[in-house]
Tab-separated table of C-alpha atoms and ligand atoms in Angstrom:
chain	number	residue	atom	x	y	z
A	1	MET	CA	-39.034	38.963	46.716
A	2	ARG	CA	-36.133	38.912	44.323
A	3	ILE	CA	-35.026	42.281	43.008
A	4	SER	CA	-34.100	42.271	39.349
A	5	ILE	CA	-32.148	44.648	37.136
A	6	LEU	CA	-33.845	47.681	35.552
A	7	LYS	CA	-35.286	47.280	32.059
A	8	GLY	CA	-32.781	48.329	29.424
A	9	PHE	CA	-29.824	47.930	31.790
A	10	ALA	CA	-27.376	45.033	31.646
A	11	ASP	CA	-24.807	43.325	33.844
A	12	VAL	CA	-21.520	42.381	32.242
A	13	TYR	CA	-19.715	39.368	33.675
A	14	PRO	CA	-17.267	36.618	32.685
A	15	PRO	CA	-16.606	35.269	30.191
A	16	GLU	CA	-18.184	38.031	28.030
A	17	VAL	CA	-16.372	40.754	29.969
A	18	LYS	CA	-13.216	39.579	28.177
A	19	ILE	CA	-14.620	40.863	24.893
A	20	TRP	CA	-15.212	44.238	26.561
A	21	GLN	CA	-11.640	44.309	27.810
A	22	LYS	CA	-10.316	43.429	24.382
A	23	ILE	CA	-12.251	46.322	22.796
A	24	GLU	CA	-11.143	48.744	25.523
A	25	ASP	CA	-7.496	47.699	25.190
A	26	THR	CA	-7.554	47.873	21.393
A	27	ALA	CA	-9.214	51.303	21.312
A	28	LYS	CA	-7.001	52.771	24.034
A	29	GLY	CA	-3.872	51.389	22.328
A	30	LEU	CA	-4.817	53.053	19.041
A	31	PHE	CA	-5.904	56.308	20.705
A	32	ALA	CA	-2.425	56.493	22.266
A	33	LEU	CA	-0.799	55.990	18.846
A	34	TYR	CA	-2.752	58.992	17.538
A	35	GLY	CA	-1.885	61.172	20.551
A	36	TYR	CA	-5.202	61.017	22.445
A	37	GLU	CA	-5.251	61.330	26.236
A	38	GLU	CA	-8.058	60.349	28.576
A	39	LEU	CA	-10.727	62.602	30.081
A	40	LYS	CA	-12.631	61.257	33.070
A	41	LEU	CA	-15.963	63.057	32.928
A	42	PRO	CA	-18.872	63.053	35.384
A	43	VAL	CA	-21.997	61.012	34.732
A	44	LEU	CA	-24.293	63.810	35.987
A	45	GLU	CA	-24.392	67.320	34.539
A	46	HIS	CA	-26.704	70.341	34.655
A	47	THR	CA	-29.658	69.567	32.378
A	48	GLU	CA	-29.072	72.807	30.505
A	49	LEU	CA	-25.749	71.515	29.190
A	50	PHE	CA	-27.547	68.926	27.061
A	51	HIS	CA	-30.449	71.236	26.167
A	52	ARG	CA	-28.034	73.732	24.714
A	53	GLY	CA	-25.461	71.279	23.408
A	54	ILE	CA	-27.547	68.525	21.818
A	55	GLY	CA	-30.521	70.762	21.036
A	56	GLY	CA	-34.009	71.108	22.531
A	57	ASP	CA	-35.741	69.724	19.418
A	58	THR	CA	-33.826	66.447	19.305
A	59	ASP	CA	-35.333	63.094	20.295
A	60	ILE	CA	-32.608	62.694	22.917
A	61	VAL	CA	-33.484	65.917	24.745
A	62	GLU	CA	-37.232	65.832	24.112
A	63	LYS	CA	-37.863	62.238	25.111
A	64	GLU	CA	-34.884	60.268	26.256
A	65	MET	CA	-33.119	62.014	29.103
A	66	TYR	CA	-32.988	60.776	32.695
A	67	THR	CA	-33.622	64.169	34.268
A	68	PHE	CA	-34.477	64.799	37.896
A	69	THR	CA	-34.280	67.416	40.598
A	70	ASP	CA	-31.578	66.928	43.209
A	71	LYS	CA	-31.899	67.727	46.904
A	72	GLY	CA	-30.736	71.284	46.217
A	73	GLY	CA	-33.573	71.855	43.724
A	74	ARG	CA	-31.285	71.779	40.647
A	75	SER	CA	-32.336	70.046	37.438
A	76	ILE	CA	-29.659	67.491	36.672
A	77	THR	CA	-29.391	64.837	33.965
A	78	LEU	CA	-27.591	61.530	33.552
A	79	ARG	CA	-25.441	62.182	30.494
A	80	PRO	CA	-26.962	60.806	27.271
A	81	GLU	CA	-23.644	61.248	25.423
A	82	GLY	CA	-20.111	62.516	26.033
A	83	THR	CA	-19.450	65.414	23.655
A	84	ALA	CA	-21.301	68.122	25.601
A	85	SER	CA	-19.430	67.177	28.802
A	86	ALA	CA	-16.087	67.046	26.972
A	87	VAL	CA	-16.671	70.561	25.612
A	88	ARG	CA	-17.720	71.855	29.034
A	89	CYS	CA	-14.573	70.317	30.558
A	90	TYR	CA	-12.437	71.751	27.743
A	91	ILE	CA	-13.682	75.275	28.442
A	92	GLU	CA	-13.933	75.070	32.236
A	93	ASN	CA	-10.352	73.787	32.586
A	94	GLN	CA	-8.943	75.946	29.779
A	95	LEU	CA	-7.620	72.917	27.959
A	96	PHE	CA	-7.465	75.147	24.869
A	97	ASN	CA	-4.158	76.381	26.305
A	98	MET	CA	-2.620	72.981	25.565
A	99	PRO	CA	-0.855	72.619	22.204
A	100	SER	CA	-3.282	72.212	19.339
A	101	PRO	CA	-4.862	69.941	18.260
A	102	GLN	CA	-5.945	68.879	21.725
A	103	ARG	CA	-6.978	65.254	21.493
A	104	PHE	CA	-9.016	63.475	24.182
A	105	TYR	CA	-10.848	60.200	24.587
A	106	TYR	CA	-13.393	59.057	27.171
A	107	TYR	CA	-15.054	55.827	28.115
A	108	GLY	CA	-18.100	55.174	30.245
A	109	PRO	CA	-21.848	54.641	30.571
A	110	MET	CA	-24.402	56.891	28.862
A	111	PHE	CA	-28.136	56.934	29.589
A	112	ARG	CA	-31.069	57.302	27.214
A	113	TYR	CA	-34.648	56.410	28.054
A	114	GLU	CA	-35.310	54.642	24.746
A	115	ARG	CA	-37.471	51.596	24.053
A	116	PRO	CA	-35.005	48.754	24.668
A	117	GLN	CA	-34.396	46.346	21.822
A	118	ARG	CA	-31.495	44.406	20.342
A	119	GLY	CA	-28.475	46.747	20.328
A	120	ARG	CA	-30.417	49.497	22.116
A	121	LEU	CA	-30.199	49.890	25.870
A	122	ARG	CA	-31.072	52.559	28.396
A	123	GLN	CA	-27.630	52.396	29.911
A	124	PHE	CA	-24.986	51.737	27.290
A	125	TYR	CA	-21.246	52.309	27.170
A	126	GLN	CA	-19.513	54.573	24.720
A	127	ILE	CA	-15.857	54.875	23.981
A	128	GLY	CA	-15.238	58.042	22.035
A	129	CYS	CA	-12.850	60.840	21.239
A	130	GLU	CA	-12.865	64.563	20.552
A	131	ALA	CA	-10.113	66.530	18.784
A	132	PHE	CA	-10.100	70.327	19.154
A	133	GLY	CA	-8.407	73.206	17.428
A	134	VAL	CA	-7.939	72.194	13.774
A	135	ASP	CA	-10.453	72.826	10.993
A	136	HIS	CA	-8.488	71.024	8.267
A	137	PRO	CA	-10.363	68.074	6.686
A	138	ALA	CA	-7.221	65.968	7.192
A	139	LEU	CA	-8.190	65.793	10.884
A	140	ASP	CA	-11.648	64.435	9.969
A	141	ALA	CA	-9.885	61.895	7.759
A	142	GLU	CA	-7.455	60.976	10.531
A	143	VAL	CA	-10.351	60.294	12.918
A	144	LEU	CA	-12.101	58.149	10.294
A	145	VAL	CA	-8.948	56.145	9.559
A	146	MET	CA	-8.365	55.680	13.297
A	147	ILE	CA	-11.897	54.286	13.778
A	148	HIS	CA	-11.354	52.017	10.776
A	149	ASN	CA	-8.085	50.826	12.379
A	150	ILE	CA	-9.818	50.091	15.684
A	151	LEU	CA	-12.533	48.110	13.911
A	152	THR	CA	-10.161	46.121	11.709
A	153	SER	CA	-7.808	45.435	14.654
A	154	LEU	CA	-10.818	43.810	16.286
A	155	GLY	CA	-11.397	41.728	13.160
A	156	LEU	CA	-14.398	43.775	11.968
A	157	ASN	CA	-13.684	44.314	8.286
A	158	SER	CA	-17.151	44.568	6.796
A	159	LEU	CA	-18.504	47.775	8.306
A	160	GLN	CA	-19.685	50.437	5.910
A	161	LEU	CA	-18.562	54.053	6.339
A	162	GLU	CA	-21.422	56.421	5.481
A	163	LEU	CA	-20.475	60.032	4.934
A	164	ASN	CA	-22.272	63.343	4.536
A	165	SER	CA	-21.811	67.052	5.085
A	166	ILE	CA	-24.599	68.977	6.789
A	167	GLY	CA	-23.173	72.444	6.187
A	168	CYS	CA	-22.925	75.325	8.612
A	169	GLU	CA	-24.832	78.406	9.747
A	170	VAL	CA	-24.059	80.038	6.389
A	171	CYS	CA	-25.597	77.380	4.165
A	172	ARG	CA	-28.316	76.016	6.402
A	173	PRO	CA	-30.806	78.936	6.147
A	174	ALA	CA	-31.347	78.293	2.414
A	175	TYR	CA	-31.729	74.578	3.077
A	176	ARG	CA	-34.161	75.339	5.887
A	177	ILE	CA	-36.329	77.345	3.480
A	178	ALA	CA	-36.205	74.500	0.956
A	179	LEU	CA	-37.347	72.035	3.637
A	180	ILE	CA	-40.145	74.332	4.816
A	181	ASP	CA	-41.287	74.569	1.207
A	182	PHE	CA	-41.132	70.817	0.730
A	183	PHE	CA	-43.031	69.858	3.900
A	184	LYS	CA	-45.627	72.675	3.663
A	185	GLY	CA	-48.217	70.490	1.938
A	186	ARG	CA	-47.376	67.379	3.977
A	187	LEU	CA	-47.815	68.656	7.520
A	188	SER	CA	-51.032	66.736	8.156
A	189	HIS	CA	-49.120	63.475	7.489
A	190	LEU	CA	-46.252	64.298	9.861
A	191	CYS	CA	-46.228	63.436	13.577
A	192	ALA	CA	-46.998	66.078	16.217
A	193	ASP	CA	-43.294	66.459	17.067
A	194	CYS	CA	-42.410	67.115	13.429
A	195	ASN	CA	-45.218	69.642	13.123
A	196	ARG	CA	-43.569	71.520	15.958
A	197	ARG	CA	-40.079	70.988	14.506
A	198	TYR	CA	-41.371	72.378	11.200
A	199	GLY	CA	-41.542	75.794	12.862
A	200	SER	CA	-38.416	75.559	15.029
A	201	ASN	CA	-35.897	73.300	13.283
A	202	PRO	CA	-37.168	71.544	10.131
A	203	LEU	CA	-33.821	69.723	9.675
A	204	ARG	CA	-34.879	67.520	12.601
A	205	ILE	CA	-37.782	66.149	10.509
A	206	MET	CA	-35.059	64.400	8.485
A	207	ASP	CA	-34.075	62.418	11.592
A	208	CYS	CA	-37.553	61.468	12.886
A	209	LYS	CA	-38.038	57.719	13.445
A	210	VAL	CA	-41.861	57.720	12.976
A	211	PRO	CA	-42.662	55.581	9.862
A	212	ALA	CA	-45.142	58.149	8.444
A	213	CYS	CA	-42.490	60.883	8.660
A	214	ILE	CA	-39.891	58.629	7.027
A	215	GLU	CA	-42.339	58.084	4.174
A	216	GLN	CA	-43.156	61.769	3.856
A	217	ARG	CA	-39.536	62.787	3.479
A	218	GLN	CA	-39.027	60.700	0.336
A	219	GLY	CA	-37.787	63.115	-2.308
A	220	ALA	CA	-37.034	65.926	0.186
A	221	PRO	CA	-34.234	68.317	-0.811
A	222	VAL	CA	-30.753	67.183	0.256
A	223	ILE	CA	-28.321	69.479	2.092
A	224	LYS	CA	-25.500	68.610	-0.296
A	225	GLU	CA	-27.065	70.839	-2.926
A	226	TYR	CA	-27.133	73.836	-0.576
A	227	LEU	CA	-23.554	73.762	0.812
A	228	CYS	CA	-21.685	77.080	0.829
A	229	GLU	CA	-18.281	77.302	-0.826
A	230	ASP	CA	-16.373	76.671	2.401
A	231	CYS	CA	-18.435	73.588	3.355
A	232	ALA	CA	-18.459	72.187	-0.184
A	233	GLY	CA	-14.669	72.664	-0.390
A	234	HIS	CA	-14.141	70.968	2.987
A	235	TYR	CA	-16.307	68.019	1.961
A	236	GLN	CA	-14.559	67.654	-1.381
A	237	ARG	CA	-11.093	67.773	0.204
A	238	LEU	CA	-12.115	65.232	2.834
A	239	LYS	CA	-13.297	62.828	0.130
A	240	THR	CA	-10.065	63.301	-1.809
A	241	ILE	CA	-7.927	62.603	1.287
A	242	LEU	CA	-9.969	59.494	2.095
A	243	GLN	CA	-9.485	58.238	-1.461
A	244	GLU	CA	-5.754	58.867	-1.195
A	245	MET	CA	-5.655	56.972	2.097
A	246	GLY	CA	-7.611	54.110	0.565
A	247	LEU	CA	-10.569	54.307	2.957
A	248	THR	CA	-13.790	53.453	1.142
A	249	TYR	CA	-16.981	55.304	2.003
A	250	ARG	CA	-20.516	55.663	0.728
A	251	GLU	CA	-22.055	59.096	0.472
A	252	ASN	CA	-25.391	59.212	2.301
A	253	ASP	CA	-27.249	62.459	1.500
A	254	THR	CA	-29.773	61.898	4.273
A	255	LEU	CA	-27.345	61.325	7.140
A	256	VAL	CA	-28.246	64.286	9.396
A	257	ARG	CA	-27.566	62.657	12.819
A	258	GLY	CA	-29.717	63.006	15.910
A	259	LEU	CA	-27.789	65.804	17.615
A	260	ASP	CA	-27.869	69.500	16.695
A	261	TYR	CA	-24.248	70.474	17.210
A	262	TYR	CA	-22.811	69.117	13.963
A	263	THR	CA	-21.402	71.262	11.176
A	264	LYS	CA	-19.887	70.023	7.906
A	265	THR	CA	-18.774	66.375	8.211
A	266	THR	CA	-21.117	63.725	9.637
A	267	PHE	CA	-20.484	59.980	9.480
A	268	GLU	CA	-21.545	56.564	10.710
A	269	PHE	CA	-19.904	53.143	10.513
A	270	THR	CA	-22.849	50.812	9.954
A	271	THR	CA	-23.642	47.107	9.788
A	272	ASP	CA	-26.672	45.023	8.786
A	273	LEU	CA	-25.889	42.377	11.387
A	274	LEU	CA	-27.633	44.074	14.317
A	275	GLY	CA	-31.175	44.445	12.962
A	276	ALA	CA	-32.611	47.942	13.239
A	277	GLN	CA	-29.615	49.352	15.121
A	278	LYS	CA	-27.193	49.930	12.293
A	279	ALA	CA	-24.657	52.434	13.652
A	280	VAL	CA	-21.708	51.001	15.553
A	281	ALA	CA	-19.617	54.177	15.609
A	282	ALA	CA	-20.742	57.680	14.689
A	283	GLY	CA	-19.779	61.302	14.888
A	284	GLY	CA	-18.730	64.353	12.963
A	285	ARG	CA	-17.430	67.874	13.069
A	286	TYR	CA	-18.873	70.531	15.405
A	287	ASP	CA	-17.039	73.776	14.751
A	288	ARG	CA	-19.422	76.074	16.652
A	289	LEU	CA	-20.098	74.275	19.936
A	290	VAL	CA	-17.079	75.444	21.966
A	291	GLU	CA	-17.906	79.060	21.149
A	292	GLU	CA	-21.611	78.563	21.804
A	293	PHE	CA	-20.705	77.262	25.260
A	294	GLY	CA	-18.701	80.424	25.971
A	295	GLY	CA	-15.215	79.234	24.980
A	296	PRO	CA	-12.899	80.631	22.305
A	297	ALA	CA	-13.901	79.891	18.693
A	298	THR	CA	-12.542	76.354	18.280
A	299	PRO	CA	-13.267	73.855	15.521
A	300	ALA	CA	-13.659	70.249	16.672
A	301	VAL	CA	-14.373	66.749	15.411
A	302	GLY	CA	-15.102	63.496	17.219
A	303	PHE	CA	-16.982	60.226	17.388
A	304	ALA	CA	-18.288	57.621	19.801
A	305	MET	CA	-18.810	53.911	19.399
A	306	GLY	CA	-21.356	51.774	21.228
A	307	MET	CA	-19.643	49.060	23.248
A	308	GLU	CA	-22.664	46.721	23.405
A	309	ARG	CA	-23.023	46.791	19.614
A	310	LEU	CA	-19.346	46.014	19.163
A	311	VAL	CA	-19.561	43.208	21.714
A	312	SER	CA	-22.536	41.694	19.833
A	313	LEU	CA	-20.541	41.714	16.604
A	314	LEU	CA	-17.518	40.140	18.281
A	315	LYS	CA	-19.261	37.483	20.358
A	316	ASP	CA	-18.333	34.583	18.116
A	317	ARG	CA	-14.951	35.916	17.089
A	318	VAL	CA	-12.981	36.644	20.220
A	319	SER	CA	-11.396	33.616	21.800
A	320	LEU	CA	-12.646	33.278	25.349
A	321	GLU	CA	-9.766	31.000	26.303
A	322	ARG	CA	-8.555	31.640	29.840
A	323	PRO	CA	-5.099	33.049	30.344
A	324	THR	CA	-2.721	31.104	32.593
A	325	PHE	CA	-4.338	30.360	35.956
A	326	VAL	CA	-2.825	27.884	38.414
A	327	PHE	CA	-4.748	25.844	40.998
A	328	ILE	CA	-2.604	24.599	43.883
A	329	ALA	CA	-3.885	21.309	45.297
A	330	SER	CA	-2.378	20.340	48.639
A	331	LEU	CA	-2.411	17.092	50.596
A	332	GLY	CA	-1.900	17.337	54.347
A	333	GLU	CA	-1.463	20.295	56.647
A	334	PRO	CA	2.207	21.153	55.979
A	335	ALA	CA	1.484	21.150	52.231
A	336	GLU	CA	-1.620	23.299	52.726
A	337	LYS	CA	0.513	25.885	54.521
A	338	ALA	CA	3.119	25.708	51.755
A	339	SER	CA	0.356	26.233	49.169
A	340	TYR	CA	-0.305	29.765	50.463
A	341	ARG	CA	3.384	30.613	50.102
A	342	VAL	CA	3.559	29.077	46.611
A	343	ALA	CA	0.469	31.054	45.516
A	344	GLY	CA	2.167	34.232	46.733
A	345	GLN	CA	5.342	33.417	44.789
A	346	LEU	CA	3.406	32.720	41.602
A	347	ARG	CA	1.484	36.004	41.860
A	348	ALA	CA	4.712	37.888	42.614
A	349	ASN	CA	5.934	36.529	39.270
A	350	GLY	CA	2.821	37.736	37.471
A	351	ILE	CA	1.094	34.330	37.327
A	352	ALA	CA	-2.548	34.112	38.475
A	353	ALA	CA	-3.039	31.464	41.159
A	354	THR	CA	-5.539	30.128	43.663
A	355	VAL	CA	-5.255	27.665	46.547
A	356	ASN	CA	-7.804	25.012	47.549
A	357	PHE	CA	-8.828	26.693	50.828
A	358	GLY	CA	-8.858	23.816	53.320
A	359	HIS	CA	-8.608	20.036	53.033
A	360	GLY	CA	-10.052	17.658	50.499
A	361	SER	CA	-9.245	14.489	48.623
A	362	LEU	CA	-7.048	14.926	45.554
A	363	LYS	CA	-9.988	13.817	43.425
A	364	ASN	CA	-12.231	16.535	44.858
A	365	GLN	CA	-9.558	19.184	44.455
A	366	LEU	CA	-8.944	18.239	40.826
A	367	ARG	CA	-12.670	18.370	40.152
A	368	LYS	CA	-12.773	21.838	41.686
A	369	ALA	CA	-9.808	22.943	39.534
A	370	ASP	CA	-11.576	21.649	36.451
A	371	ARG	CA	-14.773	23.526	37.288
A	372	LEU	CA	-12.808	26.739	37.821
A	373	GLY	CA	-11.457	26.383	34.295
A	374	VAL	CA	-7.817	26.809	35.361
A	375	THR	CA	-5.008	26.055	32.916
A	376	HIS	CA	-2.595	24.344	35.346
A	377	VAL	CA	-2.750	22.319	38.546
A	378	LEU	CA	0.148	22.093	40.994
A	379	ILE	CA	0.029	19.204	43.423
A	380	ILE	CA	1.950	19.479	46.670
A	381	GLY	CA	2.077	16.643	49.259
A	382	ASP	CA	4.565	15.494	51.922
A	383	ASN	CA	6.661	13.765	49.264
A	384	GLU	CA	6.974	16.921	47.103
A	385	LEU	CA	7.665	19.063	50.166
A	386	SER	CA	10.514	16.869	51.352
A	387	ARG	CA	12.057	16.841	47.855
A	388	GLY	CA	11.548	20.599	47.288
A	389	ILE	CA	9.579	20.121	44.092
A	390	VAL	CA	6.053	20.566	42.707
A	391	ASN	CA	4.022	18.183	40.614
A	392	TRP	CA	2.321	19.991	37.715
A	393	LYS	CA	-0.269	19.259	35.071
A	394	ASP	CA	-1.304	21.393	32.081
A	395	LEU	CA	-5.068	20.808	31.794
A	396	ARG	CA	-5.202	22.117	28.228
A	397	ASN	CA	-3.027	19.369	26.744
A	398	GLY	CA	-2.671	16.774	29.533
A	399	LYS	CA	1.113	17.227	29.795
A	400	GLN	CA	2.556	16.747	33.273
A	401	GLY	CA	5.839	16.563	35.162
A	402	GLU	CA	7.710	17.523	38.298
A	403	CYS	CA	10.236	20.268	38.873
A	404	THR	CA	11.187	23.038	41.284
A	405	LEU	CA	8.815	25.965	41.671
A	406	GLU	CA	11.344	28.233	39.904
A	407	GLU	CA	11.424	25.891	36.921
A	408	PHE	CA	7.621	25.774	36.844
A	409	ILE	CA	7.460	29.581	36.848
A	410	LYS	CA	9.831	29.661	33.847
A	411	LEU	CA	7.760	26.997	32.124
A	412	VAL	CA	4.410	28.824	32.342
A	413	ARG	CA	5.899	32.215	31.609
B	1	HAM	P1	-24.631	58.896	18.799
B	1	HAM	O1	-24.795	58.559	17.359
B	1	HAM	O2	-25.830	59.361	19.506
B	1	HAM	O3	-23.479	59.984	18.866
B	1	HAM	O4	-24.036	57.652	19.564
B	1	HAM	C1	-22.826	57.038	19.160
B	1	HAM	C2	-22.949	55.532	19.228
B	1	HAM	O5	-23.385	55.126	20.527
B	1	HAM	C3	-23.981	54.937	18.290
B	1	HAM	O6	-23.462	54.802	16.993
B	1	HAM	C4	-24.244	53.597	18.948
B	1	HAM	O7	-23.215	52.668	18.592
B	1	HAM	C5	-24.126	53.930	20.414
B	1	HAM	N1	-25.474	54.115	21.006
B	1	HAM	C6	-26.240	55.226	20.969
B	1	HAM	N2	-27.414	55.015	21.621
B	1	HAM	C7	-27.378	53.738	22.067
B	1	HAM	C8	-28.289	52.917	22.830
B	1	HAM	N3	-29.452	53.377	23.269
B	1	HAM	N4	-27.919	51.635	23.105
B	1	HAM	C9	-26.720	51.154	22.676
B	1	HAM	N5	-25.831	51.875	21.982
B	1	HAM	C10	-26.148	53.154	21.678
B	1	HAM	C11	-23.030	60.558	20.021
B	1	HAM	O8	-23.337	60.185	21.129
B	1	HAM	C12	-22.030	61.653	19.795
B	1	HAM	N6	-21.653	62.218	21.098
B	1	HAM	C13	-20.813	61.142	19.045
B	1	HAM	C14	-19.804	62.213	18.811
B	1	HAM	C15	-18.662	62.429	19.489
B	1	HAM	N7	-19.886	63.156	17.895
B	1	HAM	C16	-18.839	63.941	17.973
B	1	HAM	N8	-18.088	63.525	18.962
C-alpha cells in the first residue's frame, strides 16, 4: 500500500522551491538592512507557553493545537506560531541585555489543526520578526515599511495594509463592558464558544469565524472609541508617521486578531486573490507579553508572513529559468575519465555541473541533457582530448563553439 502525505501538509519541490528561495532571500536581505538577526527556535514547546501567550480562549489554543504527551508525561505542543517561543527565548537567554532595540527574525514551519483549504494548511511556514525594547510608534512604522519593502521587492504591489489599535489593559475594561452590554440580548444567536467567551473574554467574539456570530456583531462597539490617552496618542502618531513615509493604509475598526497578546497596534497586509484567506502578513505590538512571561517590562512589536500564501501570489511572476548548469557528454573511456575532472573544475569555479555517468551515444546523452533542463552541454571525445579543448553548446540560444576549459569557464561566468 502506498503511504501518502498527511492532510493539510505539503511537499515543496522543484521548480516551485525556487519561489520559496526567492522569498527567503529577499526577506533575509531586507531584515539584515534593518538590523535583524536570526533566532533558531524549537518546533516543540511546553503547551503552557501557548496557553499563556496566545490565550486560552483563542481558536488557536482551543481547537487548533497539535498537543500530545511525551514519554516523560509532559504536555507538549507543536508551535502554532513563533512569537511565544521568541519571547521565551528572549527571557531565558537574557537577550534583553543586548543593546536596544533587540531585533530578531525567524523562519520555519508552524502547525495548526485547521480545516485545510486554499491558502490554509496544517503545517505552514512563517517568516517573521520581533523587535523588543522600544515603545515609540516609529518602530511600528519601521516594521510596516519593512514588510511593504519585502512585498514590493517581490513584485507584490497591490496588497492592502489594514490598521487598527486594540488598546491596552487600561482602556480595555470599558470596552469589555460595552461589548458585554451589546451582546447581552444576542447570546442565544451566538455559538457555544462565544457564549463561553462572553463571560471570560468578550473581545474574542469579535474574532469568531462562525457566520451567525459574524452577523450578530454587526454594529458592535469599536475599540477605537474606548482608547485611553496613551493608546490614542500612539495610534495617532503612528498614522502621522506612516503618512509622512508615504505608506498608505486603511483603518479597520474590527481588526482584533486571533491572538490575545496584542496591545495598541494591530495590522494585516491583505489580498483578495487568495479567496477566503486574505492575510498574507500580520502582526502588531505586544507590550505586556515579556513581563507576563516573567521577564523585565519590555515593549515589543512584530509580524509574520505565510510563505504558502506568498508563493501562491508569486507563482506566475517569478521566472523559473534555471541558472547555469553544465552537462558534460563524453565519448570513449579516456574522455569519460576526463569528464569527472572537468566537472570538478567547473564546480571549483562555482559553476554547477553533472557528468553522464557511464557510456552512451552522443544522441542519447544530448537527449538526457535536454531532459535535465541544463543550460550548457560540453562534449569531450578523443579529438577534443588530444587538442586540449572542449566543444560547447548553449541550449538556450543554440550558440556553440570550441575553446579551452578555462575560456569556457570565463564565458559562462
Ligand atoms: P497570524 O496572523 O496567526 O499571526 O499568522 C501570520 C500569518 O501566517 C498569516 O497572515 C498567514 O499569512 C499565515 N498563516 C496563519 N495560519 C496559516 C495557515 N493555517 N496556513 C497558511 N498560512 C497561515 C501570528 O502567527 C503572529 N505570531 C504574528 C506576530 C509576530 N505578531 C507579532 N509578532
